[in-house]
Amino acid sequence: MSDIQFKLYSVIYSNDELYKAFDKCKFDNLNALWASEQLYVKGNSRTTITNILEHNLHPINDSAKIQGFGEWEGLKASC
């Protein structure tokens, strides 16, 4: 997941017009404050993005496991 997020991040910041469009609508479309304040901030490295995702999503994953949800065996991304 972090690889896909980093690819999206890289595309957004590789083109000024695309970044402007993203910046204009990000607060209406990102439902987690940490995503707009930490994740999609210019200058993040792949490692930083992975760490931000781990820090913010790990507790949600742990909570789901405690409630009885198992690991999802979805399709592997090919991008």
Tab-separated table of C-alpha atoms in Angstrom:
chain	number	residue	atom	x	y	z
A	1	MET	CA	0.000	0.000	0.000
A	2	SER	CA	2.795	2.424	0.818
A	3	ASP	CA	4.340	1.857	-2.613
A	4	ILE	CA	1.059	2.807	-4.295
A	5	GLN	CA	0.689	5.864	-2.076
A	6	PHE	CA	4.244	6.921	-2.900
A	7	LYS	CA	3.552	6.568	-6.627
A	8	LEU	CA	0.474	8.771	-6.264
A	9	TYR	CA	2.463	11.262	-4.189
A	10	SER	CA	5.245	11.327	-6.812
A	11	VAL	CA	2.792	11.958	-9.643
A	12	ILE	CA	1.060	14.768	-7.747
A	13	TYR	CA	4.320	16.594	-7.082
A	14	SER	CA	5.812	15.977	-10.543
A	15	ASN	CA	3.427	18.338	-12.332
A	16	ASP	CA	2.516	21.851	-11.160
A	17	GLU	CA	-0.953	21.797	-12.751
A	18	LEU	CA	-1.760	18.420	-11.230
A	19	TYR	CA	-0.518	19.601	-7.830
A	20	LYS	CA	-2.696	22.721	-8.029
A	21	ALA	CA	-5.760	20.599	-8.833
A	22	PHE	CA	-4.962	18.192	-5.989
A	23	ASP	CA	-4.304	21.003	-3.517
A	24	LYS	CA	-7.565	22.686	-4.435
A	25	CYS	CA	-9.681	19.646	-3.571
A	26	LYS	CA	-7.627	17.706	-0.999
A	27	PHE	CA	-9.454	19.014	2.073
A	28	ASP	CA	-12.783	17.958	0.553
A	29	ASN	CA	-11.522	14.481	-0.329
A	30	LEU	CA	-9.037	13.424	2.334
A	31	ASN	CA	-11.066	12.365	5.338
A	32	ALA	CA	-8.146	12.094	7.756
A	33	LEU	CA	-6.470	15.279	8.908
A	34	TRP	CA	-3.095	13.540	9.141
A	35	ALA	CA	-3.237	12.729	5.431
A	36	SER	CA	-3.392	16.383	4.429
A	37	GLU	CA	-1.086	17.641	7.180
A	38	GLN	CA	1.585	14.922	7.121
A	39	LEU	CA	1.270	12.523	4.206
A	40	TYR	CA	0.726	14.825	1.249
A	41	VAL	CA	3.340	17.407	2.158
A	42	LYS	CA	5.988	18.281	-0.395
A	43	GLY	CA	9.410	16.840	0.339
A	44	ASN	CA	8.402	13.497	1.857
A	45	SER	CA	10.557	10.501	1.003
A	46	ARG	CA	9.317	6.965	0.379
A	47	THR	CA	10.468	6.046	3.897
A	48	THR	CA	8.661	9.020	5.434
A	49	ILE	CA	5.426	8.111	3.663
A	50	THR	CA	5.736	4.490	4.786
A	51	ASN	CA	6.346	5.601	8.380
A	52	ILE	CA	3.385	8.006	8.346
A	53	LEU	CA	1.082	5.296	7.009
A	54	GLU	CA	2.397	2.774	9.554
A	55	HIS	CA	1.978	5.208	12.443
A	56	ASN	CA	-1.588	6.163	11.525
A	57	LEU	CA	-3.000	2.899	10.167
A	58	HIS	CA	-1.414	0.350	12.507
A	59	PRO	CA	-3.724	1.218	15.450
A	60	ILE	CA	-6.772	0.893	13.179
A	61	ASN	CA	-5.553	-2.497	11.981
A	62	ASP	CA	-4.915	-3.642	15.561
A	63	SER	CA	-8.398	-2.536	16.606
A	64	ALA	CA	-9.950	-4.479	13.736
A	65	LYS	CA	-8.023	-7.622	14.733
A	66	ILE	CA	-9.211	-7.273	18.338
A	67	GLN	CA	-12.781	-7.068	17.041
A	68	GLY	CA	-12.308	-10.338	15.148
A	69	PHE	CA	-11.500	-9.191	11.640
A	70	GLY	CA	-8.865	-11.242	9.834
A	71	GLU	CA	-6.217	-10.341	7.293
A	72	TRP	CA	-7.631	-9.549	3.880
A	73	GLU	CA	-6.277	-11.700	1.056
A	74	GLY	CA	-7.073	-9.367	-1.831
A	75	LEU	CA	-5.628	-9.167	-5.293
A	76	LYS	CA	-2.003	-8.144	-5.609
A	77	ALA	CA	-1.492	-4.715	-7.200
A	78	SER	CA	0.313	-4.872	-10.505
A	79	CYS	CA	1.393	-1.264	-10.739
